[in-house]
Tab-separated table of C-alpha atoms in Angstrom:
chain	number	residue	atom	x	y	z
E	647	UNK	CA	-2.621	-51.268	-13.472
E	648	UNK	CA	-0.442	-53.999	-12.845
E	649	UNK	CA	-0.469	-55.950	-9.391
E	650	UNK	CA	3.029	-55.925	-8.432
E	651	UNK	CA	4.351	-56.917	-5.162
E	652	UNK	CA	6.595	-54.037	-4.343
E	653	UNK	CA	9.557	-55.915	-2.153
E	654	UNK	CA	12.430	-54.281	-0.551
E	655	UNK	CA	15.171	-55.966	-1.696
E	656	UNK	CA	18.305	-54.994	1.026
E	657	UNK	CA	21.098	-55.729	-1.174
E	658	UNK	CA	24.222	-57.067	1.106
E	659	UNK	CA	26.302	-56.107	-1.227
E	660	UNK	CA	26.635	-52.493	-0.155
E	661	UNK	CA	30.061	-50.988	-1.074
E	662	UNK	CA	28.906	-50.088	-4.535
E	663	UNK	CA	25.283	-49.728	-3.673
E	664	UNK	CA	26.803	-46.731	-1.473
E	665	UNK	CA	28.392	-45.192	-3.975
E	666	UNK	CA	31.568	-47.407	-3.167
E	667	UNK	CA	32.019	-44.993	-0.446
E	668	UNK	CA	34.524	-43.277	-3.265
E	669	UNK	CA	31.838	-40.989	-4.827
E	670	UNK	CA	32.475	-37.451	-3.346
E	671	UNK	CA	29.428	-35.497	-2.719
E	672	UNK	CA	30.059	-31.702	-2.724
E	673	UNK	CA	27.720	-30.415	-5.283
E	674	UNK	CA	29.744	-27.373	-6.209
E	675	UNK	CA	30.195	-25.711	-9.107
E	676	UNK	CA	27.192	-26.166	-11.460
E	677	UNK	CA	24.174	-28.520	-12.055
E	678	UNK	CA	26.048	-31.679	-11.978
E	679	UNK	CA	29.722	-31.017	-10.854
E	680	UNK	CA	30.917	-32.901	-8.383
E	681	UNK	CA	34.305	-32.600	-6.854
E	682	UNK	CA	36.248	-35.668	-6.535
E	683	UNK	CA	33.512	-38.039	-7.564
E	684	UNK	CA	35.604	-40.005	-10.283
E	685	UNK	CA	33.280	-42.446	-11.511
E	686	UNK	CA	34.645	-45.123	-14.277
E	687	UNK	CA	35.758	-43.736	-17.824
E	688	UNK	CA	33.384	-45.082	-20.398
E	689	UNK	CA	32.678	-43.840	-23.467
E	690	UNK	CA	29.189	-42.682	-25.072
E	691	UNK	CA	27.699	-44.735	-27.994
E	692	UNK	CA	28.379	-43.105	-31.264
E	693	UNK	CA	25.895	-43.609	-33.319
E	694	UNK	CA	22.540	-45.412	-33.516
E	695	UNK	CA	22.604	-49.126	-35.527
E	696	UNK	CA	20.262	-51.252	-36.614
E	697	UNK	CA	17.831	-52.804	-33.805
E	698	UNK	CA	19.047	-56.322	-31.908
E	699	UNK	CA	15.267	-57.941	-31.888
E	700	UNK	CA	15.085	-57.248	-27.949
E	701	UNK	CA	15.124	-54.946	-25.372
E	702	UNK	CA	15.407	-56.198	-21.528
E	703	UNK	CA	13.963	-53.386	-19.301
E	704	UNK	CA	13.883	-52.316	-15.184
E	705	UNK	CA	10.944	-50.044	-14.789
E	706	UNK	CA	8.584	-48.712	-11.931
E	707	UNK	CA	4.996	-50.016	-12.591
E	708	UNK	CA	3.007	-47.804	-15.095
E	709	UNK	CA	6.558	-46.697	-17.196
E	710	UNK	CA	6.463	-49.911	-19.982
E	711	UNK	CA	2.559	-50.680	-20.181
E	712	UNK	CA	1.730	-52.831	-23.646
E	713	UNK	CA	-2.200	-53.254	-23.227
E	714	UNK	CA	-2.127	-56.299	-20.902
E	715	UNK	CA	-3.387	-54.466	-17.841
E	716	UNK	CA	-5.560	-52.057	-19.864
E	717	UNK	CA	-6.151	-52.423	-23.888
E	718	UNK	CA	-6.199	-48.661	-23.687
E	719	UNK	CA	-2.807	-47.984	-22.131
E	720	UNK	CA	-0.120	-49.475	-24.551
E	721	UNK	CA	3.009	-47.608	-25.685
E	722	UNK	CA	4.889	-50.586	-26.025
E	723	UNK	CA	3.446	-52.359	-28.958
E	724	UNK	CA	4.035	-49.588	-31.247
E	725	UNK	CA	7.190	-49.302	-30.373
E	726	UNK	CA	7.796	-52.974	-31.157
E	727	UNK	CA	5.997	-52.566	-34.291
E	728	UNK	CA	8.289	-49.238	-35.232
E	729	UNK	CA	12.169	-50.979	-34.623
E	730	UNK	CA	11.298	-54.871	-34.419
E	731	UNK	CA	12.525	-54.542	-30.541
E	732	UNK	CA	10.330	-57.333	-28.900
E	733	UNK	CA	10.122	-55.845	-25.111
E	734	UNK	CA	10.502	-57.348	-22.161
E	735	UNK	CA	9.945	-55.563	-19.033
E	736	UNK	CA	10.571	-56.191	-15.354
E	737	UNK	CA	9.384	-53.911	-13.279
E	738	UNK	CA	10.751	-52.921	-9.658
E	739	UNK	CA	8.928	-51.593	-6.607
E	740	UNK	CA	12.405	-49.582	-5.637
E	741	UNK	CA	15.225	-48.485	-6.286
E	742	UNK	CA	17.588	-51.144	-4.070
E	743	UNK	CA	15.660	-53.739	-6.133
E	744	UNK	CA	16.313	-51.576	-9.517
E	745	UNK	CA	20.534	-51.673	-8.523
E	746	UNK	CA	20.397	-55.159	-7.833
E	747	UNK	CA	18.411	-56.221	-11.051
E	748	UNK	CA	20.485	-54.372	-13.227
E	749	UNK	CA	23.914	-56.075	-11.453
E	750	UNK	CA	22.759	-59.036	-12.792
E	751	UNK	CA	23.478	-57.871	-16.522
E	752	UNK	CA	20.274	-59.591	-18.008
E	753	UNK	CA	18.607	-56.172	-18.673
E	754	UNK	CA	19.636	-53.082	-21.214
E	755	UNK	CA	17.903	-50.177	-19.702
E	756	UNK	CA	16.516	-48.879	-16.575
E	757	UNK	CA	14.141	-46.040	-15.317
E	758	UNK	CA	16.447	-44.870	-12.088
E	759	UNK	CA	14.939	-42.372	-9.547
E	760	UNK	CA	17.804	-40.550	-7.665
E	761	UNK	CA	19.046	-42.254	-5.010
E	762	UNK	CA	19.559	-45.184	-7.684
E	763	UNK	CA	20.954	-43.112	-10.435
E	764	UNK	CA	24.166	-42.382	-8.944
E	765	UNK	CA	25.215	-45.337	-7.473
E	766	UNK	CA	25.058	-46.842	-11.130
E	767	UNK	CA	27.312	-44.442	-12.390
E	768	UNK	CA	29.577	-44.979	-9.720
E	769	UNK	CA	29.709	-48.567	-9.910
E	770	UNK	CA	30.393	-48.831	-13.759
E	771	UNK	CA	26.937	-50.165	-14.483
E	772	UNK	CA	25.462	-46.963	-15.740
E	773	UNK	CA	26.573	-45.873	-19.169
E	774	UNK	CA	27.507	-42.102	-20.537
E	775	UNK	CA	24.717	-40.964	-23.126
E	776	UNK	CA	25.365	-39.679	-26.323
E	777	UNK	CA	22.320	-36.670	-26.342
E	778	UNK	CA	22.941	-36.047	-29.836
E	779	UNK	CA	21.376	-39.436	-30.580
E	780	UNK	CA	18.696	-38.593	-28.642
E	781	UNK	CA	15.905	-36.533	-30.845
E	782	UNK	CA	13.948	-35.570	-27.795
E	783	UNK	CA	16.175	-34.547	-25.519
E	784	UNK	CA	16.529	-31.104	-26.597
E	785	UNK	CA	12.848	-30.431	-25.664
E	786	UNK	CA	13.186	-32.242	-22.343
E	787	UNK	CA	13.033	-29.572	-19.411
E	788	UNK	CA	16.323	-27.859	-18.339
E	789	UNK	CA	15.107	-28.169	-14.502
E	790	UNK	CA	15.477	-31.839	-15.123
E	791	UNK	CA	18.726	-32.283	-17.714
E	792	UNK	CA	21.914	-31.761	-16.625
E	793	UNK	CA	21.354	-32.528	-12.692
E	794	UNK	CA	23.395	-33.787	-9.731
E	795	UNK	CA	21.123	-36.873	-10.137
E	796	UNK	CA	21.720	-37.949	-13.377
E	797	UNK	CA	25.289	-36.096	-14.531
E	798	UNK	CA	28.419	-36.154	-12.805
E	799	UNK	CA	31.540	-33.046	-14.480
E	800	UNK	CA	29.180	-32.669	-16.998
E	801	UNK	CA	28.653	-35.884	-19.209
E	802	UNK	CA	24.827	-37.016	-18.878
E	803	UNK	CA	24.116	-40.223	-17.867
E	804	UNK	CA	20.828	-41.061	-19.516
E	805	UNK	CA	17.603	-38.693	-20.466
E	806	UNK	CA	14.951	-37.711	-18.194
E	807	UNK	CA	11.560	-39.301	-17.878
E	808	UNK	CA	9.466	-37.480	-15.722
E	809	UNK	CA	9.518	-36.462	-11.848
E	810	UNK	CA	6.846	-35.753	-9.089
E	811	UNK	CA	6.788	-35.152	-5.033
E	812	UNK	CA	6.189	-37.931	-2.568
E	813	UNK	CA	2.610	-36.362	-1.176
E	814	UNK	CA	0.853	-36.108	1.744
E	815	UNK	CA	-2.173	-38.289	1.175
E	816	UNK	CA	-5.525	-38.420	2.911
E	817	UNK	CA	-9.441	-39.219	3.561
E	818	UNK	CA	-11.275	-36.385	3.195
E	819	UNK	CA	-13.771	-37.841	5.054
E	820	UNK	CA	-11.659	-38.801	7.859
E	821	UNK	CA	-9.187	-36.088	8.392
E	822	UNK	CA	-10.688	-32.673	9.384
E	823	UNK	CA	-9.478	-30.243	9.259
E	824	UNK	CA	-7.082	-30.900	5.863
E	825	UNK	CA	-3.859	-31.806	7.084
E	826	UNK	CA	-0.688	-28.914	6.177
E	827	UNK	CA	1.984	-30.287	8.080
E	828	UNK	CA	3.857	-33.392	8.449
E	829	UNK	CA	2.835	-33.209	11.976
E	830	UNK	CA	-0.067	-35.336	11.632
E	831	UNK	CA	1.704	-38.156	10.861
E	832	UNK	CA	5.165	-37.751	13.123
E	833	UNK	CA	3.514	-36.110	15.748
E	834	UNK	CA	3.881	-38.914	19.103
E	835	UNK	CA	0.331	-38.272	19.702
E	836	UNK	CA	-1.136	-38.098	16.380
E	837	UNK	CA	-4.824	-38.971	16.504
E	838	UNK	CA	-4.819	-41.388	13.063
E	839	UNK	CA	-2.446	-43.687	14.802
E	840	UNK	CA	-2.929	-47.038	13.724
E	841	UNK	CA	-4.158	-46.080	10.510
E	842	UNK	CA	-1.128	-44.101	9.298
E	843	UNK	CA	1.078	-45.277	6.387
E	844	UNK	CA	4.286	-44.590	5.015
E	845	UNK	CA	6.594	-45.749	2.420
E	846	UNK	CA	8.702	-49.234	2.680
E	847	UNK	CA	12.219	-47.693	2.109
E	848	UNK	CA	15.232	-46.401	3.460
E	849	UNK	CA	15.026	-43.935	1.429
E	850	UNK	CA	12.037	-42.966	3.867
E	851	UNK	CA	14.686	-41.366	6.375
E	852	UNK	CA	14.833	-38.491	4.094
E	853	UNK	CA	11.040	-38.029	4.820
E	854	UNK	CA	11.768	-37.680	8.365
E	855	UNK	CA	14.837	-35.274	7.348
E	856	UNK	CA	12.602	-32.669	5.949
E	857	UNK	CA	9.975	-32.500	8.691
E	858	UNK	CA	13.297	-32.090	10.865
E	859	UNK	CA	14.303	-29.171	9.144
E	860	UNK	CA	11.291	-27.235	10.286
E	861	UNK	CA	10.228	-28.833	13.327
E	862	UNK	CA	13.787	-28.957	14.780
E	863	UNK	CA	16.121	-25.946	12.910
E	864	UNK	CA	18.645	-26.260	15.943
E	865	UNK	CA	19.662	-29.483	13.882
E	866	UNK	CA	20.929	-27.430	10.943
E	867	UNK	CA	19.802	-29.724	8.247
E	868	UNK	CA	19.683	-28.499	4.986
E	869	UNK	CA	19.429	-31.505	2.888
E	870	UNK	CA	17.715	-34.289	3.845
E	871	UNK	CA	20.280	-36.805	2.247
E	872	UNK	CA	23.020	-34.995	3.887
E	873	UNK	CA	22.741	-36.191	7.204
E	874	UNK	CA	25.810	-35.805	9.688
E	875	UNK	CA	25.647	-38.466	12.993
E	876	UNK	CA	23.559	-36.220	15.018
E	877	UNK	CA	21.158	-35.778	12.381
E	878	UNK	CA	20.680	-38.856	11.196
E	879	UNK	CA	20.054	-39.718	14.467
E	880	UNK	CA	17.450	-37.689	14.932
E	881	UNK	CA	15.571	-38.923	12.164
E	882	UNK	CA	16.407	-42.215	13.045
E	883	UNK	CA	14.345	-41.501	16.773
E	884	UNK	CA	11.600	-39.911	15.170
E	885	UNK	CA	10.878	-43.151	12.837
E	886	UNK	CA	11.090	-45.440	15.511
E	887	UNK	CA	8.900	-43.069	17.226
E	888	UNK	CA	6.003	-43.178	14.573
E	889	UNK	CA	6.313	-47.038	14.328
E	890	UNK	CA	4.425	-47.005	17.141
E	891	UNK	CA	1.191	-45.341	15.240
E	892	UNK	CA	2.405	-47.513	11.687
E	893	UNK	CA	-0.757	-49.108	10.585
E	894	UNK	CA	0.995	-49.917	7.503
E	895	UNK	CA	4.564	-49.809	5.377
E	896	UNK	CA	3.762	-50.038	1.930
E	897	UNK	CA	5.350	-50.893	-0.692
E	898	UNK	CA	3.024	-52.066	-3.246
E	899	UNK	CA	1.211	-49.130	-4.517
E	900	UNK	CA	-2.238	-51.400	-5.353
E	901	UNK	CA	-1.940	-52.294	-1.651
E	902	UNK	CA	-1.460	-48.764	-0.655
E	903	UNK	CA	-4.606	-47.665	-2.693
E	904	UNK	CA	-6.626	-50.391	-1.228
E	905	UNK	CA	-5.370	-49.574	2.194
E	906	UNK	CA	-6.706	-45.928	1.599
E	907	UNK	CA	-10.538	-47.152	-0.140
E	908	UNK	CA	-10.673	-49.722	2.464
E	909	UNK	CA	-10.206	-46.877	5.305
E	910	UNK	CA	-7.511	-49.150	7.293
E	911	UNK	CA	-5.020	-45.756	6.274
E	912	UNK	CA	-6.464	-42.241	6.660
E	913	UNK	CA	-3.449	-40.277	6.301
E	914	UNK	CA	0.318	-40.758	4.868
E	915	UNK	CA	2.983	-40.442	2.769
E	916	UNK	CA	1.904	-41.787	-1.076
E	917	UNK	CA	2.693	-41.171	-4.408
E	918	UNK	CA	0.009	-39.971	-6.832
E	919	UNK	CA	-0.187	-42.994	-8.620
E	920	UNK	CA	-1.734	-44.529	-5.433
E	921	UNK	CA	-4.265	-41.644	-4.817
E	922	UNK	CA	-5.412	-41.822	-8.447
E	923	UNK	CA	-6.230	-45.182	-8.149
E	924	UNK	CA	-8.090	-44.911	-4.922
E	925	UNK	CA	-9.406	-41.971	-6.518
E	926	UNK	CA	-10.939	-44.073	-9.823
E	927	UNK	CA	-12.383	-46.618	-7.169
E	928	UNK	CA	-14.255	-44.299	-5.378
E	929	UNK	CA	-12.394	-43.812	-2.395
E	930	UNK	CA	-12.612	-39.934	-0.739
E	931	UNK	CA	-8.957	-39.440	-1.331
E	932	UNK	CA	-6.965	-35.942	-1.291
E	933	UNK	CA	-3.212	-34.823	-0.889
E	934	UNK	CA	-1.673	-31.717	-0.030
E	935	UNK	CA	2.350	-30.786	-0.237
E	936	UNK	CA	3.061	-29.612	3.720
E	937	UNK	CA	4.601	-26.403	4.349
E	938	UNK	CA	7.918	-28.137	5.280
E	939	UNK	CA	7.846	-29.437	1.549
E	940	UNK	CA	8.650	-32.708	0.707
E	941	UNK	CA	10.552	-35.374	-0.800
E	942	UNK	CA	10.255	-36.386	-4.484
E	943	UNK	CA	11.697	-38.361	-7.609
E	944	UNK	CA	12.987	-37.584	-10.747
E	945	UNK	CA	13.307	-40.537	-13.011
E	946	UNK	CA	16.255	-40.846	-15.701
E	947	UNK	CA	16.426	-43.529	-18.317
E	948	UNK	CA	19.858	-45.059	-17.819
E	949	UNK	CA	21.369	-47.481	-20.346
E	950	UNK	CA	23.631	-50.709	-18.551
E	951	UNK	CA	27.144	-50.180	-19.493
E	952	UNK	CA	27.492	-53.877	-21.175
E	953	UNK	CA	23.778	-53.871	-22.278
E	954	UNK	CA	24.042	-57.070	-24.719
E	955	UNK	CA	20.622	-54.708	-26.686
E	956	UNK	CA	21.778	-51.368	-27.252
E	957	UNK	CA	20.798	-49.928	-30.036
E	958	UNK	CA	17.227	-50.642	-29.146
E	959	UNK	CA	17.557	-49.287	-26.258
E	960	UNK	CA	18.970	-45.693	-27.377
E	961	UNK	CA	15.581	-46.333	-29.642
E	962	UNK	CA	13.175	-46.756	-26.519
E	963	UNK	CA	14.969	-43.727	-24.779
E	964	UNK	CA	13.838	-41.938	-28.094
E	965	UNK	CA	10.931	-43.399	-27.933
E	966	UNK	CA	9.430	-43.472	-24.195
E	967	UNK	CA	10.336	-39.374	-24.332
E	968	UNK	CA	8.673	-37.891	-27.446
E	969	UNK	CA	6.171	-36.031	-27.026
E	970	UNK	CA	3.128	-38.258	-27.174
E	971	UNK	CA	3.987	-40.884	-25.122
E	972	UNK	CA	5.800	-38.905	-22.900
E	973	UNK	CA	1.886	-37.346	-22.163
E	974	UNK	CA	0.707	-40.632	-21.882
E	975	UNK	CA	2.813	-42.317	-19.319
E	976	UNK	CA	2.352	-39.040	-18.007
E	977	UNK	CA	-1.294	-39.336	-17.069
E	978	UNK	CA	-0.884	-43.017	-16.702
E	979	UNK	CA	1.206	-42.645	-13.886
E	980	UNK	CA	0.976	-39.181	-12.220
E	981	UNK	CA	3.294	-37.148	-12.573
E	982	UNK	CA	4.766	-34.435	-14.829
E	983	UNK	CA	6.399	-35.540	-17.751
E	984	UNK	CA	10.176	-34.194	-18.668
E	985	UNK	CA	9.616	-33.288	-22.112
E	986	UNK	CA	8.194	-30.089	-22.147
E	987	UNK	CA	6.428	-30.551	-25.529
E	988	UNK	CA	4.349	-33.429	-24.021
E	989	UNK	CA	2.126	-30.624	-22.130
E	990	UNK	CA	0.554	-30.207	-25.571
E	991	UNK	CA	-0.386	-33.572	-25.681
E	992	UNK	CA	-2.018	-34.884	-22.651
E	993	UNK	CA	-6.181	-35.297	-22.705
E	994	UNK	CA	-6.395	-33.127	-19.746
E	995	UNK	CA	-5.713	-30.126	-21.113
E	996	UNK	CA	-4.936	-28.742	-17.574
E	997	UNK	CA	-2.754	-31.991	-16.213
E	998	UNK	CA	0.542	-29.846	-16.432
E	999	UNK	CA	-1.293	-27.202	-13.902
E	1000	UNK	CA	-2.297	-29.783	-12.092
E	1001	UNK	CA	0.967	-31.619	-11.622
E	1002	UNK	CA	3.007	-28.169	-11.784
E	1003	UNK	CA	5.089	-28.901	-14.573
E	1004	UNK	CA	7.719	-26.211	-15.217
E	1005	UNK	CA	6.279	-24.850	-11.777
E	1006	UNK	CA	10.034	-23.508	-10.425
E	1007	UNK	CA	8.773	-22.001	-7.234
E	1008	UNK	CA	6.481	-25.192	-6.578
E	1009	UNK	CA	9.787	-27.728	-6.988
E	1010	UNK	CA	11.903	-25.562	-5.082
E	1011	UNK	CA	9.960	-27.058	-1.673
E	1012	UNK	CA	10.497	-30.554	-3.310
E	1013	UNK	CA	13.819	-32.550	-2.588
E	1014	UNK	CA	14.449	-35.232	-5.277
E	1015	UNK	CA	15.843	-38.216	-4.272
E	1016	UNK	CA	19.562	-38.517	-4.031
E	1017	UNK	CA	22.156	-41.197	-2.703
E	1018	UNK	CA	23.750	-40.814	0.817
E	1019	UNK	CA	27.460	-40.820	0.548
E	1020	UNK	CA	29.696	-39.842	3.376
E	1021	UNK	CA	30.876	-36.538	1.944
E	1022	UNK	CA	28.242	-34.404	2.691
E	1023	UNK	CA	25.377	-33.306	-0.651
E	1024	UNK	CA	24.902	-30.122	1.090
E	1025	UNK	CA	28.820	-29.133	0.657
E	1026	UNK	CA	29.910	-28.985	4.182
E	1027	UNK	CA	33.595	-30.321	4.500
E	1028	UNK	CA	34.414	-30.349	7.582
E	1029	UNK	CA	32.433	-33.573	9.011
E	1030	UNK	CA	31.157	-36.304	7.544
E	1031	UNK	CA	27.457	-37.615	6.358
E	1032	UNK	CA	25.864	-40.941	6.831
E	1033	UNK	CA	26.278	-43.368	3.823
E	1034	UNK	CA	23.715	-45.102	2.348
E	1035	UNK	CA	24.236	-48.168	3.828
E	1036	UNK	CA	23.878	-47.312	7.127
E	1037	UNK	CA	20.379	-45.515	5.839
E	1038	UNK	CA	19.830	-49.437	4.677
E	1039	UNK	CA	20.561	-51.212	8.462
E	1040	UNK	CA	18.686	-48.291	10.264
E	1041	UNK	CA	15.378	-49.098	8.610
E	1042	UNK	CA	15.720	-52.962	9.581
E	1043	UNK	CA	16.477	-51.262	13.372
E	1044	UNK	CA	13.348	-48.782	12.638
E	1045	UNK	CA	10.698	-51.423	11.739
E	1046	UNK	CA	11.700	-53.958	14.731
């Protein structure tokens, strides 16, 4: 797997990267509405024309592999070989980095998680897709098409990837009993300070939110990226709180996996991609989804409003979600893949159990990543929710 230096990149810019503060958040309606949220009128591509020679991508680590990391893992040369689209991919270690990459209008495509999805729409950058022209997206899963993540009144804004929980991650030979709660990393007395880790982000706030919503139901929150000032606040005190036991913020996943082998982290929040590589070098590694549930992503190829490469690009969102490569960036990565055909295809017969693909009542304790905007996700109207960029200056405050 690639060594990638996953930096935060806090982009200054933050009107747009907060939705512009315009994007209106009440989620009524059906998967997707969203009252008052107006983004730019742009229209769909209309058909599919002959390849431009190149294709400029954003994409987390693991999504665009062509054999340079690992002979064995390559879905990229084929798909040069198939349209004459010579790739080149950058990838991003989050989503502020993904926004501010794909401002810069060198790249065609992008693989947005949530709380990046939106603001891209918002902004203009993110283009309407014409599903028609996509041949896969038929098959892809209906808990992931048509969401408030990557639709807004109903046009879709790109074609899903593939989507997984942000886990609970631990030695099994250091932490005993198995950890079930986020307790044993918030808790102000936890016994693995030191040698706890959590995830470089703002986005992290959320992770706080949902242990919140359990430990402290006097709050009232009932979605962790629909905070109101007193609720934000509380998950702002709780992360400044468990700085004190921070061994490590991570935000290269290599780092994070090395972290875990090494023993310097025993317990934290992770993604699976870190645990499997731990996992493959040896390290005693387990995770567990906590009874308050837990964040997650669900990833969306987008395509850049003025991409200067477009038809290849509707040709890699074709591509990077049929069936067989779907499965293999699938088990690549970790996670379970959006097309639902691609459970036919993986070499583990049983990875789909195992990442609880099509598993309703195990994603219903799973909150996907969304973007803060000041009217309120959850659909209250009557006060009004911390944006985005105040997420962003809270987690410079958070780390010192």
């Amino acid at each position: 797997m690639r060594s990638i230096t996953r930096t935060i990149r806090t982009v200054t810019a933050l009107g747009a990267l907060a939705l512009a503060v315009a994007c209106s958040g009440s989620t009524g309606g059906g998967s997707g509405s969203r009252s008052g949220f107006n983004p730019p009128k742009l229209e769909a591509q209309k058909a599919i024309g002959p390849g431009e020679g190149r294709l400029n991508l954003i994409a987390w680590a693991g999504y665009a592999e062509n054999g340079s990391n690992d002979p064995k893992v390559d879905w990229v040369t084929p798909f040069q070989k198939q349209t004459g689209c010579q790739v080149n991919a950058k990838t991003a270690g989050t989503s502020d980095e993904m926004v501010s990459l794909i401002k810069t209008g060198e790249y065609d495509a992008v693989s947005a998680s949530g709380d990046a999805s939106l603001r891209l729409i918002a902004s203009g950058d993110a283009a309407p897709v014409n599903t028609g022209l996509l041949t896969n997206y038929r098959d892809i899963s209906p808990s992931q098409k048509m969401q408030k993540w990557n639709s807004v009144n109903g046009v879709a804004y790109g074609i899903p990837h593939g989507y997984g929980a942000n886990l609970l991650a631990y030695r099994t030979d250091k932490v005993n009993p198995a950890p079930t709660s986020w307790s044993s990393v918030f808790a102000v007395d936890s016994p693995y300070a030191k040698h706890i880790s959590a995830y470089d982000s703002p986005i992290y706030l959320a992770d706080a939110a949902v242990y919140l919503m359990s430990a402290k139901p006097e709050l009232g929150i009932k979605d962790p990226y629909a905070l109101d000032q007193k609720q934000f606040d509380a998950a702002v005190a709780l992360l400044k709180q468990q700085n004190r036991n921070i061994g490590e913020y991570w935000s290269d996943y290599l780092k994070a996996a090395s972290a875990l082998k090494s023993g310097n982290t025993v317990i934290g929040s992770s993604w699976q991609v870190v645990v499997n590589t731990a996992v493959g070098e040896g390290a005693p590694v387990a995770t567990a989804l906590p009874t308050e549930g837990a964040t997650g992503w669900a990833d969306t190829w987008m395509v850049y409003a003025k991409a200067q490469h477009p038809n290849c690009a509707y040709q890699w969102l074709n591509w990077i979600t049929s069936p067989k490569v779907n499965a293999q960036v699938a088990e690549y990565f970790g996670e379970a893949p959006a097309n639902q055909l691609a459970c036919q295809q993986t070499t583990d017969k049983n990875f789909c159990t195992t990442y609880h693909a099509g598993d309703t009542a195990y994603w219903s304790r799973v909150h996907f990543w969304a973007t803060p905007v000041p009217q309120c996700l959850d659909g209250r109207t009557d006060t009004t929710c911390v944006p985005y960029a105040q997420w962003v200056q809270a987690w410079t405050a958070i780390k010192g």
